[in-house]
């Protein structure tokens, strides 16, 4: 099992460019989510999904889009990159959101710089 | 807005010392409390998930306790080793009617164990 994979590991974008961060999991987890991590702040939830075809906004959704057409994949799209989106992005999955005891598994992260 | 507070922000200890950190969270609508260990340049890894008041969990030299009535959890490390150096994150899961139960993360306690 590969677990949770993210691509790319690093990316530099110019302001206004768009791109998609990929997240894939092979654990058949229902729940997938995207966080961003900024210095001095905790992980902040951008968007999440509780199953294929179902997505919802987290704490900081502006400037990002998501879709979930399959159980395995949950791409995060930056529509028009801004310097404020410079961050490290983590994808995280959980077998089922509604079960309190289940752990959340994180991908290795994508470091994005917007110039 | 739910606040999850962790203290101290950072900590330096000598190898062999025992140490502990605190996570404070809202005591109402409690669902679960997660502890993660996050090494530099890696992704967060789950240590414990606790759901019941009075829960105590242990993994090797690391243990955690939970008090849901007063809204805090302690993480203890006995006999710290240099490989324990990491950021320790706690995350709070809350109940919300008709909506998914998201994790709200604290900003972490950064532990450095000096040889």
GROMACS .gro file of N, CA and C in nm, chain A residues 16-94:
model
  237
   16UNK      N    1  -0.132   3.460  -1.057
   16UNK     CA    2  -0.230   3.450  -1.164
   16UNK      C    3  -0.234   3.315  -1.234
   17UNK      N    4  -0.128   3.235  -1.218
   17UNK     CA    5  -0.128   3.103  -1.280
   17UNK      C    6  -0.222   3.010  -1.205
   18UNK      N    7  -0.266   2.907  -1.273
   18UNK     CA    8  -0.349   2.807  -1.208
   18UNK      C    9  -0.274   2.674  -1.206
   19UNK      N   10  -0.310   2.590  -1.111
   19UNK     CA   11  -0.251   2.456  -1.108
   19UNK      C   12  -0.336   2.365  -1.021
   20UNK      N   13  -0.309   2.236  -1.033
   20UNK     CA   14  -0.380   2.135  -0.955
   20UNK      C   15  -0.281   2.056  -0.873
   21UNK      N   16  -0.306   2.048  -0.743
   21UNK     CA   17  -0.230   1.961  -0.654
   21UNK      C   18  -0.304   1.827  -0.646
   22UNK      N   19  -0.228   1.720  -0.666
   22UNK     CA   20  -0.291   1.589  -0.669
   22UNK      C   21  -0.277   1.519  -0.534
   23UNK      N   22  -0.384   1.448  -0.497
   23UNK     CA   23  -0.381   1.362  -0.379
   23UNK      C   24  -0.448   1.231  -0.416
   24UNK      N   25  -0.383   1.121  -0.383
   24UNK     CA   26  -0.439   0.989  -0.409
   24UNK      C   27  -0.419   0.899  -0.289
   25UNK      N   28  -0.515   0.811  -0.264
   25UNK     CA   29  -0.503   0.715  -0.154
   25UNK      C   30  -0.552   0.578  -0.201
   26UNK      N   31  -0.489   0.474  -0.146
   26UNK     CA   32  -0.525   0.337  -0.184
   26UNK      C   33  -0.577   0.258  -0.064
   27UNK      N   34  -0.631   0.330   0.035
   27UNK     CA   35  -0.679   0.263   0.157
   27UNK      C   36  -0.830   0.255   0.162
   28UNK      N   37  -0.896   0.297   0.054
   28UNK     CA   38  -1.042   0.295   0.047
   28UNK      C   39  -1.107   0.380   0.157
   29UNK      N   40  -1.040   0.492   0.189
   29UNK     CA   41  -1.094   0.582   0.290
   29UNK      C   42  -1.203   0.668   0.230
   30UNK      N   43  -1.311   0.684   0.306
   30UNK     CA   44  -1.422   0.768   0.259
   30UNK      C   45  -1.385   0.916   0.266
   31UNK      N   46  -1.318   0.953   0.374
   31UNK     CA   47  -1.294   1.094   0.404
   31UNK      C   48  -1.158   1.138   0.352
   32UNK      N   49  -1.157   1.248   0.277
   32UNK     CA   50  -1.032   1.308   0.231
   32UNK      C   51  -1.041   1.459   0.253
   33UNK      N   52  -0.927   1.519   0.279
   33UNK     CA   53  -0.927   1.661   0.313
   33UNK      C   54  -0.796   1.726   0.269
   34UNK      N   55  -0.800   1.857   0.257
   34UNK     CA   56  -0.682   1.936   0.227
   34UNK      C   57  -0.661   2.039   0.337
   35UNK      N   58  -0.535   2.049   0.385
   35UNK     CA   59  -0.496   2.148   0.484
   35UNK      C   60  -0.383   2.232   0.426
   36UNK      N   61  -0.371   2.351   0.479
   36UNK     CA   62  -0.251   2.429   0.454
   36UNK      C   63  -0.183   2.458   0.588
   37UNK      N   64  -0.052   2.464   0.584
   37UNK     CA   65   0.025   2.487   0.705
   37UNK      C   66   0.115   2.608   0.684
   38UNK      N   67   0.095   2.707   0.768
   38UNK     CA   68   0.172   2.831   0.760
   38UNK      C   69   0.245   2.852   0.891
   39UNK      N   70   0.362   2.918   0.885
   39UNK     CA   71   0.443   2.935   1.007
   39UNK      C   72   0.362   2.999   1.120
   40UNK      N   73   0.374   2.941   1.240
   40UNK     CA   74   0.307   2.997   1.357
   40UNK      C   75   0.159   2.967   1.366
   41UNK      N   76   0.107   2.895   1.268
   41UNK     CA   77  -0.036   2.862   1.270
   41UNK      C   78  -0.053   2.711   1.264
   42UNK      N   79  -0.163   2.665   1.318
   42UNK     CA   80  -0.193   2.523   1.307
   42UNK      C   81  -0.234   2.487   1.166
   43UNK      N   82  -0.251   2.362   1.141
   43UNK     CA   83  -0.305   2.317   1.013
   43UNK      C   84  -0.447   2.371   0.998
   44UNK      N   85  -0.475   2.430   0.883
   44UNK     CA   86  -0.609   2.486   0.860
   44UNK      C   87  -0.675   2.413   0.744
   45UNK      N   88  -0.799   2.376   0.765
   45UNK     CA   89  -0.873   2.296   0.669
   45UNK      C   90  -0.922   2.383   0.553
   46UNK      N   91  -0.894   2.338   0.431
   46UNK     CA   92  -0.935   2.414   0.312
   46UNK      C   93  -1.068   2.358   0.260
   47UNK      N   94  -1.068   2.232   0.219
   47UNK     CA   95  -1.187   2.163   0.172
   47UNK      C   96  -1.180   2.018   0.217
   48UNK      N   97  -1.295   1.954   0.219
   48UNK     CA   98  -1.297   1.813   0.253
   48UNK      C   99  -1.406   1.741   0.174
   49UNK      N  100  -1.397   1.608   0.180
   49UNK     CA  101  -1.497   1.526   0.111
   49UNK      C  102  -1.525   1.402   0.195
   50UNK      N  103  -1.652   1.367   0.207
   50UNK     CA  104  -1.688   1.248   0.284
   50UNK      C  105  -1.722   1.131   0.193
   51UNK      N  106  -1.702   1.147   0.063
   51UNK     CA  107  -1.725   1.038  -0.030
   51UNK      C  108  -1.726   1.092  -0.172
   52UNK      N  109  -1.719   1.001  -0.266
   52UNK     CA  110  -1.721   1.042  -0.407
   52UNK      C  111  -1.845   1.124  -0.436
   53UNK      N  112  -1.825   1.238  -0.500
   53UNK     CA  113  -1.934   1.326  -0.536
   53UNK      C  114  -1.977   1.423  -0.428
   54UNK      N  115  -1.915   1.417  -0.310
   54UNK     CA  116  -1.955   1.502  -0.197
   54UNK      C  117  -1.834   1.581  -0.148
   55UNK      N  118  -1.843   1.713  -0.158
   55UNK     CA  119  -1.736   1.798  -0.107
   55UNK      C  120  -1.797   1.913  -0.027
   56UNK      N  121  -1.715   1.972   0.057
   56UNK     CA  122  -1.763   2.085   0.137
   56UNK      C  123  -1.644   2.172   0.175
   57UNK      N  124  -1.677   2.294   0.215
   57UNK     CA  125  -1.571   2.390   0.249
   57UNK      C  126  -1.526   2.372   0.392
   58UNK      N  127  -1.397   2.403   0.412
   58UNK     CA  128  -1.342   2.406   0.546
   58UNK      C  129  -1.330   2.550   0.594
   59UNK      N  130  -1.225   2.573   0.669
   59UNK     CA  131  -1.205   2.703   0.734
   59UNK      C  132  -1.157   2.811   0.636
   60UNK      N  133  -1.074   2.773   0.539
   60UNK     CA  134  -1.011   2.871   0.448
   60UNK      C  135  -1.027   2.829   0.302
   61UNK      N  136  -1.148   2.826   0.246
   61UNK     CA  137  -1.170   2.772   0.112
   61UNK      C  138  -1.144   2.869  -0.003
   62UNK      N  139  -1.137   2.999   0.026
   62UNK     CA  140  -1.133   3.097  -0.084
   62UNK      C  141  -1.009   3.081  -0.170
   63UNK      N  142  -1.030   3.078  -0.302
   63UNK     CA  143  -0.920   3.065  -0.396
   63UNK      C  144  -0.888   2.922  -0.436
   64UNK      N  145  -0.964   2.828  -0.380
   64UNK     CA  146  -0.940   2.685  -0.406
   64UNK      C  147  -1.070   2.617  -0.448
   65UNK      N  148  -1.055   2.520  -0.538
   65UNK     CA  149  -1.167   2.434  -0.576
   65UNK      C  150  -1.127   2.289  -0.559
   66UNK      N  151  -1.226   2.204  -0.530
   66UNK     CA  152  -1.199   2.061  -0.523
   66UNK      C  153  -1.311   1.986  -0.594
   67UNK      N  154  -1.283   1.861  -0.625
   67UNK     CA  155  -1.384   1.770  -0.676
   67UNK      C  156  -1.347   1.630  -0.629
   68UNK      N  157  -1.442   1.542  -0.625
   68UNK     CA  158  -1.414   1.403  -0.584
   68UNK      C  159  -1.496   1.310  -0.673
   69UNK      N  160  -1.437   1.274  -0.785
   69UNK     CA  161  -1.509   1.187  -0.879
   69UNK      C  162  -1.487   1.040  -0.848
   70UNK      N  163  -1.380   1.008  -0.777
   70UNK     CA  164  -1.353   0.870  -0.736
   70UNK      C  165  -1.320   0.866  -0.588
   71UNK      N  166  -1.327   0.749  -0.528
   71UNK     CA  167  -1.286   0.735  -0.388
   71UNK      C  168  -1.138   0.766  -0.369
   72UNK      N  169  -1.057   0.734  -0.471
   72UNK     CA  170  -0.912   0.739  -0.454
   72UNK      C  171  -0.852   0.878  -0.466
   73UNK      N  172  -0.913   0.966  -0.545
   73UNK     CA  173  -0.847   1.091  -0.580
   73UNK      C  174  -0.922   1.214  -0.530
   74UNK      N  175  -0.845   1.314  -0.487
   74UNK     CA  176  -0.907   1.437  -0.436
   74UNK      C  177  -0.815   1.555  -0.473
   75UNK      N  178  -0.824   1.602  -0.597
   75UNK     CA  179  -0.735   1.710  -0.641
   75UNK      C  180  -0.779   1.846  -0.586
   76UNK      N  181  -0.681   1.931  -0.561
   76UNK     CA  182  -0.705   2.068  -0.514
   76UNK      C  183  -0.659   2.163  -0.623
   77UNK      N  184  -0.750   2.249  -0.668
   77UNK     CA  185  -0.718   2.342  -0.776
   77UNK      C  186  -0.703   2.484  -0.724
   78UNK      N  187  -0.592   2.545  -0.763
   78UNK     CA  188  -0.574   2.688  -0.738
   78UNK      C  189  -0.614   2.759  -0.867
   79UNK      N  190  -0.714   2.844  -0.859
   79UNK     CA  191  -0.772   2.901  -0.979
   79UNK      C  192  -0.686   3.013  -1.037
   80UNK      N  193  -0.636   3.098  -0.950
   80UNK     CA  194  -0.551   3.211  -0.991
   80UNK      C  195  -0.459   3.238  -0.872
   81UNK      N  196  -0.340   3.182  -0.878
   81UNK     CA  197  -0.251   3.181  -0.761
   81UNK      C  198  -0.217   3.322  -0.715
   82UNK      N  199  -0.210   3.336  -0.583
   82UNK     CA  200  -0.172   3.463  -0.520
   82UNK      C  201  -0.060   3.435  -0.421
   83UNK      N  202   0.026   3.534  -0.395
   83UNK     CA  203   0.136   3.514  -0.298
   83UNK      C  204   0.086   3.464  -0.162
   84UNK      N  205  -0.037   3.501  -0.124
   84UNK     CA  206  -0.091   3.457   0.006
   84UNK      C  207  -0.116   3.306   0.009
   85UNK      N  208  -0.110   3.242  -0.107
   85UNK     CA  209  -0.128   3.097  -0.111
   85UNK      C  210   0.005   3.021  -0.102
   86UNK      N  211   0.113   3.093  -0.085
   86UNK     CA  212   0.241   3.029  -0.055
   86UNK      C  213   0.228   2.957   0.078
   87UNK      N  214   0.249   2.826   0.075
   87UNK     CA  215   0.224   2.746   0.194
   87UNK      C  216   0.270   2.603   0.168
   88UNK      N  217   0.259   2.521   0.271
   88UNK     CA  218   0.275   2.377   0.254
   88UNK      C  219   0.136   2.315   0.264
   89UNK      N  220   0.103   2.235   0.165
   89UNK     CA  221  -0.031   2.177   0.156
   89UNK      C  222  -0.024   2.028   0.187
   90UNK      N  223  -0.113   1.986   0.277
   90UNK     CA  224  -0.120   1.845   0.314
   90UNK      C  225  -0.258   1.790   0.281
   91UNK      N  226  -0.257   1.671   0.222
   91UNK     CA  227  -0.379   1.595   0.204
   91UNK      C  228  -0.387   1.496   0.320
   92UNK      N  229  -0.507   1.474   0.372
   92UNK     CA  230  -0.524   1.380   0.483
   92UNK      C  231  -0.649   1.298   0.458
   93UNK      N  232  -0.646   1.174   0.501
   93UNK     CA  233  -0.760   1.084   0.480
   93UNK      C  234  -0.794   1.012   0.609
   94UNK      N  235  -0.917   0.968   0.615
   94UNK     CA  236  -0.964   0.892   0.731
   94UNK      C  237  -1.065   0.792   0.679
   0.00000   0.00000   0.00000
